[in-house]
Tab-separated table of N, CA, C and O and ligand atoms in Angstrom:
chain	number	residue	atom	x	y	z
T	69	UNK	N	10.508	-9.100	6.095
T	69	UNK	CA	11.053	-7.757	6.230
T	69	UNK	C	11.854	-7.421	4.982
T	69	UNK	O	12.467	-8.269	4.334
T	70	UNK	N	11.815	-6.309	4.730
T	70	UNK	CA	12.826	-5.628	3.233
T	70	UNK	C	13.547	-4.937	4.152
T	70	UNK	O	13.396	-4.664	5.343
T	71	UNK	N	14.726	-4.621	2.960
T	71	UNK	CA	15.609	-3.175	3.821
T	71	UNK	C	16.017	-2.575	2.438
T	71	UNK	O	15.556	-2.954	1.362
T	72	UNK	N	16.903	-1.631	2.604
T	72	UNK	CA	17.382	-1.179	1.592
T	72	UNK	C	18.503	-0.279	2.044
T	72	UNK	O	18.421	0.170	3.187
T	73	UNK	N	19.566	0.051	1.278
T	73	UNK	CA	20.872	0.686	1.686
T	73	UNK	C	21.277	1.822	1.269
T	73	UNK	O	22.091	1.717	0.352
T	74	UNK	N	21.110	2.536	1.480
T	74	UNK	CA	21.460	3.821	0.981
T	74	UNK	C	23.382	4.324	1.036
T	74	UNK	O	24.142	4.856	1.845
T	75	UNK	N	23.446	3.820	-0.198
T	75	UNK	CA	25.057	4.181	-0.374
T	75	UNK	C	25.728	5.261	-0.383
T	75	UNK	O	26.941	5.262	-0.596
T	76	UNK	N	24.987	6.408	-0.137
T	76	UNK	CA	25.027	8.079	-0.379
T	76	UNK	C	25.489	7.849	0.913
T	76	UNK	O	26.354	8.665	1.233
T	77	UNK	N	25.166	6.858	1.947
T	77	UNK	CA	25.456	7.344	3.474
T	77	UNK	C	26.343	6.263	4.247
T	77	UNK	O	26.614	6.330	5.446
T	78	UNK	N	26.671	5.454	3.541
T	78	UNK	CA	27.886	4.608	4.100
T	78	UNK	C	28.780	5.276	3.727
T	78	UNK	O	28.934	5.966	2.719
T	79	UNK	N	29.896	4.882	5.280
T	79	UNK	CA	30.782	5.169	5.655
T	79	UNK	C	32.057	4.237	5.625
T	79	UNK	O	33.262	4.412	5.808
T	80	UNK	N	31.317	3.265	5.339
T	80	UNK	CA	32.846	2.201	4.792
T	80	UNK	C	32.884	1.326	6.329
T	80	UNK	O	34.070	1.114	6.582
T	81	UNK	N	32.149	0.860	7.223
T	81	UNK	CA	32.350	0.697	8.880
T	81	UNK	C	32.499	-1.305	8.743
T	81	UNK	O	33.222	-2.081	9.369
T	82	UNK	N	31.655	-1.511	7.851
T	82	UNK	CA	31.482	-2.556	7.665
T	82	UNK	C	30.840	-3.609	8.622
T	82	UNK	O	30.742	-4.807	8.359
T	83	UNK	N	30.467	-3.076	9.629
T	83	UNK	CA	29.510	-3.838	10.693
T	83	UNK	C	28.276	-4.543	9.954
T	83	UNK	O	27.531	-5.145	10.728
T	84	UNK	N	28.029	-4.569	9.015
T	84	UNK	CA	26.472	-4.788	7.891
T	84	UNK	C	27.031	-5.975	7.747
T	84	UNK	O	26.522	-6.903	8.375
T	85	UNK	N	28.014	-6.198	7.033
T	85	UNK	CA	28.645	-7.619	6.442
T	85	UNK	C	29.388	-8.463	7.437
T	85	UNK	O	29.620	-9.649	7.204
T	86	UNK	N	29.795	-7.816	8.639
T	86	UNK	CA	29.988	-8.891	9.843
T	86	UNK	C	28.804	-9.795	10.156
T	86	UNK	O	28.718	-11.007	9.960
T	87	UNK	N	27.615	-8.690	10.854
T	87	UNK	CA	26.447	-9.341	11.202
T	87	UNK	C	25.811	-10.052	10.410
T	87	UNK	O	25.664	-11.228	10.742
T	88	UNK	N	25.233	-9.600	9.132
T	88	UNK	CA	24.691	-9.968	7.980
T	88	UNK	C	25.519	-10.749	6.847
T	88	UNK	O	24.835	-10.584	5.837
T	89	UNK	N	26.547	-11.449	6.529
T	89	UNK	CA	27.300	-11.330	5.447
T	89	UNK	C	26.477	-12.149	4.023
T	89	UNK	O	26.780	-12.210	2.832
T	90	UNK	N	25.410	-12.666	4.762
T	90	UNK	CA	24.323	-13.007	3.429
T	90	UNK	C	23.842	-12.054	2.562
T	90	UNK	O	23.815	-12.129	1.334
T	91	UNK	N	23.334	-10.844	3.505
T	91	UNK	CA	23.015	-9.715	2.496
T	91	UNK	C	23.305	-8.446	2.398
T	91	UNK	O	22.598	-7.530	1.978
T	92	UNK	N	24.717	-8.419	2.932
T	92	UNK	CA	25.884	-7.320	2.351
T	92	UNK	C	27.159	-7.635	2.130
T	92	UNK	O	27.860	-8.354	2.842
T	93	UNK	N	27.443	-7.124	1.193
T	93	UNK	CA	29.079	-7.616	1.086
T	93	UNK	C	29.798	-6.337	1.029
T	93	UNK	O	29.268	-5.341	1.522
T	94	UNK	N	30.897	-6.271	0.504
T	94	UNK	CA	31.924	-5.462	1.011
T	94	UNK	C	32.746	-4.998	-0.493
T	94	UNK	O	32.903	-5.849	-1.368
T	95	UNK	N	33.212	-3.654	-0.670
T	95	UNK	CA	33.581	-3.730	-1.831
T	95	UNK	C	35.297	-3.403	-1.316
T	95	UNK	O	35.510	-3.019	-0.166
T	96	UNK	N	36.362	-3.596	-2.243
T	96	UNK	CA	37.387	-3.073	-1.915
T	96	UNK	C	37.738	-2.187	-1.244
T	96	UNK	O	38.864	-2.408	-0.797
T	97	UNK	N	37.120	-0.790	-0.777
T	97	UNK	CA	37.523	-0.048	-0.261
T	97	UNK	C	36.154	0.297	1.365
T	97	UNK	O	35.943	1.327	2.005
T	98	UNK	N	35.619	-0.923	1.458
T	98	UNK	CA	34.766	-1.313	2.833
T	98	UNK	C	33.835	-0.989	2.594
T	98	UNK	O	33.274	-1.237	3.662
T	99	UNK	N	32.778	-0.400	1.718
T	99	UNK	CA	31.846	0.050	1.593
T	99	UNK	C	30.586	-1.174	1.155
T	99	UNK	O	30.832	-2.131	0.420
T	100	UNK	N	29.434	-0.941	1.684
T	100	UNK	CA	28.589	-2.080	1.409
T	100	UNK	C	27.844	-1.702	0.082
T	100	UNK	O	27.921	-0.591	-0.442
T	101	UNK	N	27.066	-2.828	-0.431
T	101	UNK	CA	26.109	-3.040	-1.316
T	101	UNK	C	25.331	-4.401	-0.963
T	101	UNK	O	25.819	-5.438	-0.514
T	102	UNK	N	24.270	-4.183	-1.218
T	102	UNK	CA	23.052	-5.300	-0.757
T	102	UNK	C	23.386	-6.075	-1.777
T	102	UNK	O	23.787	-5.766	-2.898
T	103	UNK	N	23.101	-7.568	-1.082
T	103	UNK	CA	23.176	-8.610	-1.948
T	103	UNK	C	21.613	-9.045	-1.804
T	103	UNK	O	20.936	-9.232	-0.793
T	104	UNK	N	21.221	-9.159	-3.479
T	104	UNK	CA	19.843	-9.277	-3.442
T	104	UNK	C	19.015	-8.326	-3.391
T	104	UNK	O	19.501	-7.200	-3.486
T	105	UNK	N	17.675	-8.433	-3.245
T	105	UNK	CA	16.573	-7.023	-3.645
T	105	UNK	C	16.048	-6.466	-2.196
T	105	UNK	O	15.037	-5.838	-1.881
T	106	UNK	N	17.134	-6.949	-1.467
T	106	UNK	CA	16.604	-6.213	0.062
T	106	UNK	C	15.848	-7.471	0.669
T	106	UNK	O	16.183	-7.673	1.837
T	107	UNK	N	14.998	-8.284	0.218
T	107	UNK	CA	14.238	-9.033	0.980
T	107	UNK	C	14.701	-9.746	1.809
T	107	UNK	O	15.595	-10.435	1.318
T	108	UNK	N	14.449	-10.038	3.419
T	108	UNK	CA	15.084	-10.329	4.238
T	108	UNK	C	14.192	-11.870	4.534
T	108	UNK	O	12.984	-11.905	4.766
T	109	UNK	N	15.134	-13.135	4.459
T	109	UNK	CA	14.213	-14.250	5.426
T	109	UNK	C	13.908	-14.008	6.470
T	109	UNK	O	14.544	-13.187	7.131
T	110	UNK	N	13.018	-14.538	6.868
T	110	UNK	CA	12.545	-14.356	8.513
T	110	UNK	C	13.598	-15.285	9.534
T	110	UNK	O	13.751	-14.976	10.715
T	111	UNK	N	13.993	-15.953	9.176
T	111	UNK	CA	15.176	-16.477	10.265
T	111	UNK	C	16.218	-15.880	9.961
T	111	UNK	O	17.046	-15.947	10.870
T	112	UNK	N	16.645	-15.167	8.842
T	112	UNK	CA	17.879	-13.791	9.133
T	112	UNK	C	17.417	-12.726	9.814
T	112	UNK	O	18.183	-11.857	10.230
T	113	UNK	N	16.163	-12.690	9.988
T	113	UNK	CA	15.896	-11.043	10.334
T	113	UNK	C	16.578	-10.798	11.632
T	113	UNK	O	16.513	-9.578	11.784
T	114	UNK	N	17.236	-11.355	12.710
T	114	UNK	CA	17.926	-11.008	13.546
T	114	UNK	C	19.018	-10.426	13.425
T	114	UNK	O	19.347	-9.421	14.054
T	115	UNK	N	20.043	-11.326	12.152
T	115	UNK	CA	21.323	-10.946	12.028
T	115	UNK	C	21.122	-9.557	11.361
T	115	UNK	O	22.031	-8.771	11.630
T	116	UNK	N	19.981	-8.990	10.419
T	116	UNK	CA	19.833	-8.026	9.735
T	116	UNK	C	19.846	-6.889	10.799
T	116	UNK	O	20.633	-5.961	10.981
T	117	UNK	N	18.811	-7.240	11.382
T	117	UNK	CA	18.334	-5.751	12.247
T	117	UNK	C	19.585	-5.517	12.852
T	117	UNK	O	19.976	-4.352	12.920
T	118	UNK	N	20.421	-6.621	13.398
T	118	UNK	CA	21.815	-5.776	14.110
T	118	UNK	C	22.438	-5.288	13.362
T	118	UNK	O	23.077	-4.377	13.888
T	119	UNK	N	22.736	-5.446	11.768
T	119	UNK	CA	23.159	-4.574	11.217
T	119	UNK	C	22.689	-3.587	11.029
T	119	UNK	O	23.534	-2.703	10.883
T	120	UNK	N	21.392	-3.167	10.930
T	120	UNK	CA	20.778	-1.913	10.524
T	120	UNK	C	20.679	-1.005	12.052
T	120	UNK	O	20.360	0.184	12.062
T	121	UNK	N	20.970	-1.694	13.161
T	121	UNK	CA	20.872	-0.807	14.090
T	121	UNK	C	22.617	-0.382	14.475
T	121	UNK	O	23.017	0.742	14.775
T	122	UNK	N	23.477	-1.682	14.353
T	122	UNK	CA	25.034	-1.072	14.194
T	122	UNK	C	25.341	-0.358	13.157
T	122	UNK	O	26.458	0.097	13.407
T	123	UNK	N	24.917	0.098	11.882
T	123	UNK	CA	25.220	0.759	11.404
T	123	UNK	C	25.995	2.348	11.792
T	123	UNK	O	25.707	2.922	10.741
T	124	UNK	N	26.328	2.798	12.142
T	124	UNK	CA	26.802	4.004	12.478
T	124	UNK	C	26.416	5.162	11.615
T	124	UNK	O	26.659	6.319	11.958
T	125	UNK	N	25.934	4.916	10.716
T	125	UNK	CA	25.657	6.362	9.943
T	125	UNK	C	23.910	6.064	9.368
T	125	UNK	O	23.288	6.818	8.619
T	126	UNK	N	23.429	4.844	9.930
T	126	UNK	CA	21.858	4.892	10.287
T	126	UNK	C	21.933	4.262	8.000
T	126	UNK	O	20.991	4.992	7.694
T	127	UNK	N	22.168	3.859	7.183
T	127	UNK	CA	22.526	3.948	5.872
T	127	UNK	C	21.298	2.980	5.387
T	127	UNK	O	20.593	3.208	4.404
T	128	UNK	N	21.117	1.300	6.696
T	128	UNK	CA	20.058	0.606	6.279
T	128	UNK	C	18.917	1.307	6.985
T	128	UNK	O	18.797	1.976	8.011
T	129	UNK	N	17.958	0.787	5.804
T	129	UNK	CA	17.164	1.360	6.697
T	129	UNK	C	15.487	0.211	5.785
T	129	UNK	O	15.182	-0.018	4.614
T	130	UNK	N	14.816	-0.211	7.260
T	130	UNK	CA	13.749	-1.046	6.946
T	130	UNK	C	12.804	-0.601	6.262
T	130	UNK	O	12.284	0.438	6.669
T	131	UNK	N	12.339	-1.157	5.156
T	131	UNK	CA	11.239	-0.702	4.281
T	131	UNK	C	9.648	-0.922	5.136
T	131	UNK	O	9.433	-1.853	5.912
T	132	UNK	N	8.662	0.139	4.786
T	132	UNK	CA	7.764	-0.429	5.425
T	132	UNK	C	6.743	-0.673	4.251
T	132	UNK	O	7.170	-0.219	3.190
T	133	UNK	N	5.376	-1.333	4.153
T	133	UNK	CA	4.906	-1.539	3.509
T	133	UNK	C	4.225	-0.243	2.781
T	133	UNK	O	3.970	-0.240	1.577
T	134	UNK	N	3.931	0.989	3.758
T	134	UNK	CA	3.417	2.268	2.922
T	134	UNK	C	4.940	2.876	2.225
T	134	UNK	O	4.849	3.527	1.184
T	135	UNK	N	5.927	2.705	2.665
T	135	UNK	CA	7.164	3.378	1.587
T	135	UNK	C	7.583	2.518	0.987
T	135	UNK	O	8.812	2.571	0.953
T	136	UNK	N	6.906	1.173	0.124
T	136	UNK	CA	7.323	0.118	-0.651
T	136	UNK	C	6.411	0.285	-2.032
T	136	UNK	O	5.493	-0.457	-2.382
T	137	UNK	N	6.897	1.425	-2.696
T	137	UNK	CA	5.635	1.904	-3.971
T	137	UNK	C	6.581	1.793	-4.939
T	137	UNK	O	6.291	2.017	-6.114
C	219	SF4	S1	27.502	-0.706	8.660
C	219	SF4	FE1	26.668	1.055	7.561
C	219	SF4	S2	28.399	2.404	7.198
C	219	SF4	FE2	29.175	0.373	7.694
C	219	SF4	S3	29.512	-0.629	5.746
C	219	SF4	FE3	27.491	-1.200	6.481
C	219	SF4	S4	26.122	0.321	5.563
C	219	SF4	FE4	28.172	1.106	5.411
């Protein structure tokens, strides 16, 4: 699975880097950035998707293979 983060739409909530803290971190003022090129292991993909579904402002969001150009 890929994801990707759209920083235009975080809100600073930080639920991404609770669930996930492999592949988001947190900047000083709570806001995420992906660690890494989005690509998700398959034995993280659990902790991921709860972040991308706790997200509150919807910001991750799963790549699919036709919007991966
Ligand atoms: S959960 Fe969403 S809004 Fe919160 S820090 Fe992560 S990306 Fe940003």
């Amino acid at each position: 699975m890929k994801i990707r983060l759209d920083r235009t739409m975080c809100d600073g909530f930080g639920f991404c880097a609770k669930h996930a803290p492999k592949y988001f971190s947190l900047d000083d003022w709570g806001y995420a950035s992906l660690t890494g090129d989005g690509t998700v292991d398959e034995a993280d993909e659990r902790d991921v998707m709860r972040a991308l579904l706790d997200c509150p402002v919807h910001a991750i969001i799963e790549i699919t293979e036709d919007d991966d150009q």
